PDB file of C-alpha atoms in Angstrom:
ATOM      1  CA  MET A  97       0.000  -0.006   0.031  1.00 37.00           C
ATOM      2  CA  ILE A  98       2.822   2.397   0.864  1.00 39.00           C
ATOM      3  CA  LEU A  99       4.633   1.622  -2.371  1.00 35.00           C
ATOM      4  CA  ALA A 100       1.445   2.298  -4.278  1.00 38.00           C
ATOM      5  CA  ALA A 101       0.968   5.616  -2.574  1.00 36.00           C
ATOM      6  CA  ILE A 102       4.558   6.580  -3.386  1.00 35.00           C
ATOM      7  CA  LEU A 103       4.135   5.607  -7.043  1.00 37.00           C
ATOM      8  CA  LEU A 104       0.865   7.665  -7.334  1.00 39.00           C
ATOM      9  CA  VAL A 105       2.437  10.739  -5.777  1.00 37.00           C
ATOM     10  CA  GLY A 106       5.601  10.382  -7.837  1.00 42.00           C
ATOM     11  CA  GLY A 107       3.640   9.870 -10.971  1.00 42.00           C
ATOM     12  CA  GLY A 108       1.538  12.964 -10.312  1.00 43.00           C
ATOM     13  CA  THR A 109       4.580  14.995  -9.600  1.00 36.00           C
ATOM     14  CA  LEU A 110       6.343  13.793 -12.831  1.00 34.00           C
ATOM     15  CA  THR A 111       3.181  14.569 -14.915  1.00 38.00           C
ATOM     16  CA  ARG A 112       2.990  18.100 -13.466  1.00 38.00           C
ATOM     17  CA  PHE A 113       6.711  18.614 -14.180  1.00 34.00           C
ATOM     18  CA  LEU A 114       6.412  17.372 -17.715  1.00 34.00           C
ATOM     19  CA  ASP A 115       3.301  19.479 -18.334  1.00 39.00           C
ATOM     20  CA  SER A 116       5.085  22.643 -17.083  1.00 36.00           C
ATOM     21  CA  ALA A 117       8.270  21.814 -19.161  1.00 35.00           C
ATOM     22  CA  LEU A 118       6.117  21.423 -22.268  1.00 35.00           C
ATOM     23  CA  THR A 119       4.346  24.744 -21.665  1.00 35.00           C
ATOM     24  CA  ALA A 120       7.791  26.422 -21.454  1.00 36.00           C
ATOM     25  CA  LEU A 121       8.690  25.202 -24.988  1.00 36.00           C
ATOM     26  CA  PRO A 122       7.912  27.459 -28.027  1.00 37.00           C
ATOM     27  CA  SER A 123       4.358  27.081 -29.124  1.00 34.00           C
ATOM     28  CA  LYS A 124       4.862  24.925 -32.282  1.00 33.00           C
ATOM     29  CA  ALA A 125       6.975  22.488 -30.280  1.00 32.00           C
ATOM     30  CA  ALA A 126       4.476  22.282 -27.505  1.00 32.00           C
ATOM     31  CA  THR A 127       1.707  21.681 -29.953  1.00 30.00           C
ATOM     32  CA  VAL A 128       3.516  18.665 -31.577  1.00 33.00           C
ATOM     33  CA  ALA A 129       4.615  17.223 -28.172  1.00 34.00           C
ATOM     34  CA  SER A 130       1.148  17.436 -26.783  1.00 33.00           C
ATOM     35  CA  GLU A 131      -0.520  15.705 -29.622  1.00 39.00           C
ATOM     36  CA  PRO A 132      -1.283  11.966 -29.043  1.00 41.00           C
ATOM     37  CA  ARG A 133       1.134   9.449 -30.686  1.00 41.00           C
ATOM     38  CA  ARG A 134      -1.053   8.056 -33.455  1.00 50.00           C
ATOM     39  CA  GLU A 135       0.997   6.368 -36.157  1.00 54.00           C
ATOM     40  CA  GLN A 136      -0.535   4.018 -38.652  1.00 58.00           C
ATOM     41  CA  VAL A 137       1.953   2.119 -40.778  1.00 57.00           C
ATOM     42  CA  ALA A 138       0.663  -0.318 -43.413  1.00 49.00           C
ATOM     43  CA  PHE A 139       2.828  -2.855 -45.288  1.00 53.00           C
ATOM     44  CA  GLY A 140       0.559  -4.805 -47.689  1.00 61.00           C
ATOM     45  CA  ARG A 141      -2.082  -6.516 -45.607  1.00 88.00           C
ATOM     46  CA  THR A 142      -0.320  -5.830 -42.302  1.00 93.00           C
ATOM     47  CA  LEU A 143      -0.960  -2.704 -40.146  1.00 95.00           C
ATOM     48  CA  THR A 144       0.873  -1.480 -37.201  1.00 95.00           C
ATOM     49  CA  LEU A 145      -0.668   0.975 -34.781  1.00 96.00           C
ATOM     50  CA  ASP A 146       1.043   2.832 -31.992  1.00 94.00           C
ATOM     51  CA  SER A 147      -0.851   3.506 -28.770  1.00 92.00           C
ATOM     52  CA  GLY A 148      -1.670   7.017 -27.771  1.00 88.00           C
ATOM     53  CA  ARG A 149      -0.750   8.578 -24.418  1.00 84.00           C
ATOM     54  CA  ASP A 150      -4.034   7.174 -22.967  1.00 87.00           C
ATOM     55  CA  ALA A 151      -2.919   3.657 -24.074  1.00 88.00           C
ATOM     56  CA  HIS A 152      -5.750   3.431 -26.738  1.00 94.00           C
ATOM     57  CA  PHE A 153      -5.079   2.292 -30.139  1.00 96.00           C
ATOM     58  CA  GLU A 154      -6.713   4.841 -32.688  1.00 96.00           C
ATOM     59  CA  ALA A 155      -7.219   4.086 -36.344  1.00 96.00           C
ATOM     60  CA  THR A 156      -8.811   5.765 -39.265  1.00 97.00           C
ATOM     61  CA  ALA A 157     -10.786   3.374 -41.478  1.00 97.00           C
ATOM     62  CA  ARG A 158     -12.591   3.943 -44.765  1.00 98.00           C
ATOM     63  CA  ILE A 159     -16.165   2.932 -44.888  1.00 97.00           C
ATOM     64  CA  GLY A 160     -18.188   3.781 -48.038  1.00 92.00           C
ATOM     65  CA  GLY A 161     -15.033   5.627 -49.248  1.00 92.00           C
ATOM     66  CA  ARG A 162     -15.150   7.995 -46.279  1.00 97.00           C
ATOM     67  CA  PRO A 163     -12.609   8.189 -43.428  1.00 98.00           C
ATOM     68  CA  ILE A 164     -13.990   7.321 -40.072  1.00 98.00           C
ATOM     69  CA  ASP A 165     -11.945   7.544 -36.785  1.00 97.00           C
ATOM     70  CA  PHE A 166     -12.102   4.666 -34.399  1.00 98.00           C
ATOM     71  CA  ILE A 167     -10.659   3.351 -31.154  1.00 97.00           C
ATOM     72  CA  VAL A 168      -9.750  -0.324 -31.507  1.00 97.00           C
ATOM     73  CA  ASP A 169     -11.711  -2.153 -28.833  1.00 95.00           C
ATOM     74  CA  THR A 170     -11.192  -5.870 -28.331  1.00 93.00           C
ATOM     75  CA  GLY A 171     -13.860  -5.817 -25.601  1.00 92.00           C
ATOM     76  CA  ALA A 172     -16.667  -4.577 -28.147  1.00 94.00           C
ATOM     77  CA  THR A 173     -18.425  -7.446 -29.871  1.00 95.00           C
ATOM     78  CA  LEU A 174     -19.170  -5.382 -32.972  1.00 97.00           C
ATOM     79  CA  ILE A 175     -18.176  -2.208 -34.702  1.00 98.00           C
ATOM     80  CA  ILE A 176     -20.000   0.561 -32.899  1.00 98.00           C
ATOM     81  CA  LEU A 177     -20.822   3.786 -34.780  1.00 98.00           C
ATOM     82  CA  ARG A 178     -22.016   7.107 -33.545  1.00 98.00           C
ATOM     83  CA  GLU A 179     -25.225   8.239 -35.415  1.00 98.00           C
ATOM     84  CA  SER A 180     -23.375  11.288 -36.971  1.00 98.00           C
ATOM     85  CA  ASP A 181     -20.684   9.104 -38.408  1.00 98.00           C
ATOM     86  CA  ALA A 182     -23.081   6.540 -39.616  1.00 98.00           C
ATOM     87  CA  ALA A 183     -25.096   9.236 -41.418  1.00 98.00           C
ATOM     88  CA  ARG A 184     -21.770  10.351 -43.146  1.00 96.00           C
ATOM     89  CA  ILE A 185     -21.492   6.842 -44.758  1.00 97.00           C
ATOM     90  CA  GLY A 186     -25.183   6.819 -45.709  1.00 97.00           C
ATOM     91  CA  ILE A 187     -26.653   4.776 -42.728  1.00 98.00           C
ATOM     92  CA  ARG A 188     -29.515   6.692 -41.187  1.00 98.00           C
ATOM     93  CA  PRO A 189     -31.602   4.315 -38.915  1.00 98.00           C
ATOM     94  CA  ALA A 190     -35.327   5.241 -38.316  1.00 97.00           C
ATOM     95  CA  ARG A 191     -36.347   5.312 -34.658  1.00 95.00           C
ATOM     96  CA  GLY A 192     -38.017   1.993 -35.155  1.00 97.00           C
ATOM     97  CA  ASP A 193     -34.735   0.411 -36.151  1.00 98.00           C
ATOM     98  CA  TYR A 194     -33.272   0.799 -32.677  1.00 97.00           C
ATOM     99  CA  THR A 195     -34.140  -2.765 -31.597  1.00 97.00           C
ATOM    100  CA  ALA A 196     -30.963  -3.934 -29.950  1.00 97.00           C
ATOM    101  CA  THR A 197     -30.267  -3.187 -26.263  1.00 95.00           C
ATOM    102  CA  VAL A 198     -26.647  -2.390 -25.366  1.00 92.00           C
ATOM    103  CA  SER A 199     -25.104  -2.285 -21.944  1.00 87.00           C
ATOM    104  CA  THR A 200     -22.689   0.709 -21.636  1.00 80.00           C
ATOM    105  CA  ALA A 201     -20.847   2.306 -18.682  1.00 76.00           C
ATOM    106  CA  ASN A 202     -23.830   4.679 -18.494  1.00 78.00           C
ATOM    107  CA  GLY A 203     -26.492   1.996 -18.538  1.00 88.00           C
ATOM    108  CA  LYS A 204     -28.600   0.250 -21.154  1.00 93.00           C
ATOM    109  CA  ILE A 205     -29.429   2.061 -24.411  1.00 95.00           C
ATOM    110  CA  LYS A 206     -31.044   1.097 -27.648  1.00 97.00           C
ATOM    111  CA  ALA A 207     -28.930   0.625 -30.829  1.00 98.00           C
ATOM    112  CA  ALA A 208     -29.798   0.001 -34.457  1.00 98.00           C
ATOM    113  CA  PRO A 209     -28.176  -3.033 -36.190  1.00 98.00           C
ATOM    114  CA  ALA A 210     -26.432  -2.415 -39.450  1.00 98.00           C
ATOM    115  CA  THR A 211     -24.127  -4.279 -41.891  1.00 98.00           C
ATOM    116  CA  LEU A 212     -21.127  -2.410 -43.391  1.00 98.00           C
ATOM    117  CA  ASP A 213     -20.420  -3.538 -46.963  1.00 97.00           C
ATOM    118  CA  ARG A 214     -16.662  -2.887 -46.716  1.00 97.00           C
ATOM    119  CA  VAL A 215     -14.284  -1.697 -43.949  1.00 98.00           C
ATOM    120  CA  GLU A 216     -10.770  -0.765 -45.109  1.00 97.00           C
ATOM    121  CA  LEU A 217      -7.930  -0.235 -42.758  1.00 96.00           C
ATOM    122  CA  GLY A 218      -4.566   0.355 -44.393  1.00 91.00           C
ATOM    123  CA  GLY A 219      -4.219  -2.521 -46.867  1.00 92.00           C
ATOM    124  CA  ILE A 220      -6.765  -4.614 -44.961  1.00 96.00           C
ATOM    125  CA  ALA A 221     -10.325  -4.921 -46.196  1.00 96.00           C
ATOM    126  CA  VAL A 222     -13.132  -6.858 -44.542  1.00 97.00           C
ATOM    127  CA  GLU A 223     -16.619  -7.191 -46.215  1.00 97.00           C
ATOM    128  CA  ASN A 224     -20.054  -7.497 -44.730  1.00 98.00           C
ATOM    129  CA  VAL A 225     -19.132  -6.466 -41.201  1.00 98.00           C
ATOM    130  CA  ARG A 226     -21.896  -6.369 -38.484  1.00 98.00           C
ATOM    131  CA  ALA A 227     -22.159  -3.034 -36.650  1.00 98.00           C
ATOM    132  CA  LEU A 228     -24.459  -1.100 -34.361  1.00 98.00           C
ATOM    133  CA  VAL A 229     -25.367   2.543 -34.446  1.00 98.00           C
ATOM    134  CA  LEU A 230     -25.750   4.353 -31.199  1.00 97.00           C
ATOM    135  CA  PRO A 231     -26.998   7.845 -30.460  1.00 95.00           C
ATOM    136  CA  ASP A 232     -24.033  10.342 -30.419  1.00 95.00           C
ATOM    137  CA  GLU A 233     -24.657  11.162 -26.686  1.00 92.00           C
ATOM    138  CA  ALA A 234     -24.033   7.476 -25.791  1.00 92.00           C
ATOM    139  CA  LEU A 235     -20.670   7.281 -27.296  1.00 91.00           C
ATOM    140  CA  TRP A 236     -17.762   9.754 -27.460  1.00 91.00           C
ATOM    141  CA  ARG A 237     -15.864   7.676 -30.144  1.00 95.00           C
ATOM    142  CA  ASN A 238     -16.567   4.970 -32.695  1.00 98.00           C
ATOM    143  CA  LEU A 239     -15.335   1.557 -31.634  1.00 97.00           C
ATOM    144  CA  LEU A 240     -13.650  -0.905 -33.969  1.00 98.00           C
ATOM    145  CA  GLY A 241     -14.771  -4.294 -32.384  1.00 97.00           C
ATOM    146  CA  MET A 242     -14.465  -7.963 -32.850  1.00 97.00           C
ATOM    147  CA  SER A 243     -16.856  -8.154 -35.829  1.00 98.00           C
ATOM    148  CA  PHE A 244     -13.828  -6.719 -37.720  1.00 98.00           C
ATOM    149  CA  LEU A 245     -10.912  -7.955 -35.668  1.00 97.00           C
ATOM    150  CA  SER A 246     -12.060 -11.612 -35.583  1.00 97.00           C
ATOM    151  CA  ARG A 247     -12.051 -11.727 -39.363  1.00 97.00           C
ATOM    152  CA  LEU A 248      -8.273 -11.067 -39.623  1.00 97.00           C
ATOM    153  CA  LYS A 249      -5.505 -13.726 -39.649  1.00 96.00           C
ATOM    154  CA  ARG A 250      -4.227 -12.234 -36.353  1.00 96.00           C
ATOM    155  CA  TYR A 251      -4.012  -9.290 -34.102  1.00 95.00           C
ATOM    156  CA  GLU A 252      -1.604  -8.804 -31.275  1.00 95.00           C
ATOM    157  CA  VAL A 253      -0.533  -6.184 -28.806  1.00 94.00           C
ATOM    158  CA  ALA A 254       2.989  -5.775 -27.342  1.00 92.00           C
ATOM    159  CA  ASN A 255       5.218  -2.907 -26.219  1.00 92.00           C
ATOM    160  CA  GLY A 256       2.678  -0.226 -27.011  1.00 92.00           C
ATOM    161  CA  ARG A 257       1.931  -1.452 -30.502  1.00 94.00           C
ATOM    162  CA  MET A 258      -0.899  -3.367 -32.097  1.00 96.00           C
ATOM    163  CA  VAL A 259      -0.244  -5.392 -35.264  1.00 96.00           C
ATOM    164  CA  LEU A 260      -3.163  -6.393 -37.515  1.00 96.00           C
ATOM    165  CA  GLU A 261      -2.702  -8.940 -40.263  1.00 96.00           C
ATOM    166  CA  GLN A 262      -5.116 -10.270 -42.986  1.00 93.00           C
TER     167      GLN A 262
END
């Protein structure tokens, strides 16, 4: 317990020190340093993602020819889209289409099932991918879930990197 308390206090102090050090840098350098590390490197049908400062893996996929930002979420059964992003790719569920019930951190909410014709991520493409559409207020980011990831040859996470291979 004592060790945990020391680590918490030390980590907080280090974070404040780094924040103040970044503030002292010229504005352009501070802007670059404060942006999340978000590299997406594709080699053929393999894609490597670097985790951001929050340890999430972010990726931009193309659906219906349009770029959509995601957080890769191995805990999500399906791809989960915010209504506004679903509308950008031509999916506009009617109120009566919200037939699935989803448990979120904020409780249960209704979602509309959908099928995405094609999801492209780097050189990887998966067709006929199951998804759900949720109201924007229920979700702050789109989730790239297992309905996409399980169709890959492999995905693995190590040392702050995620490798996806088709």
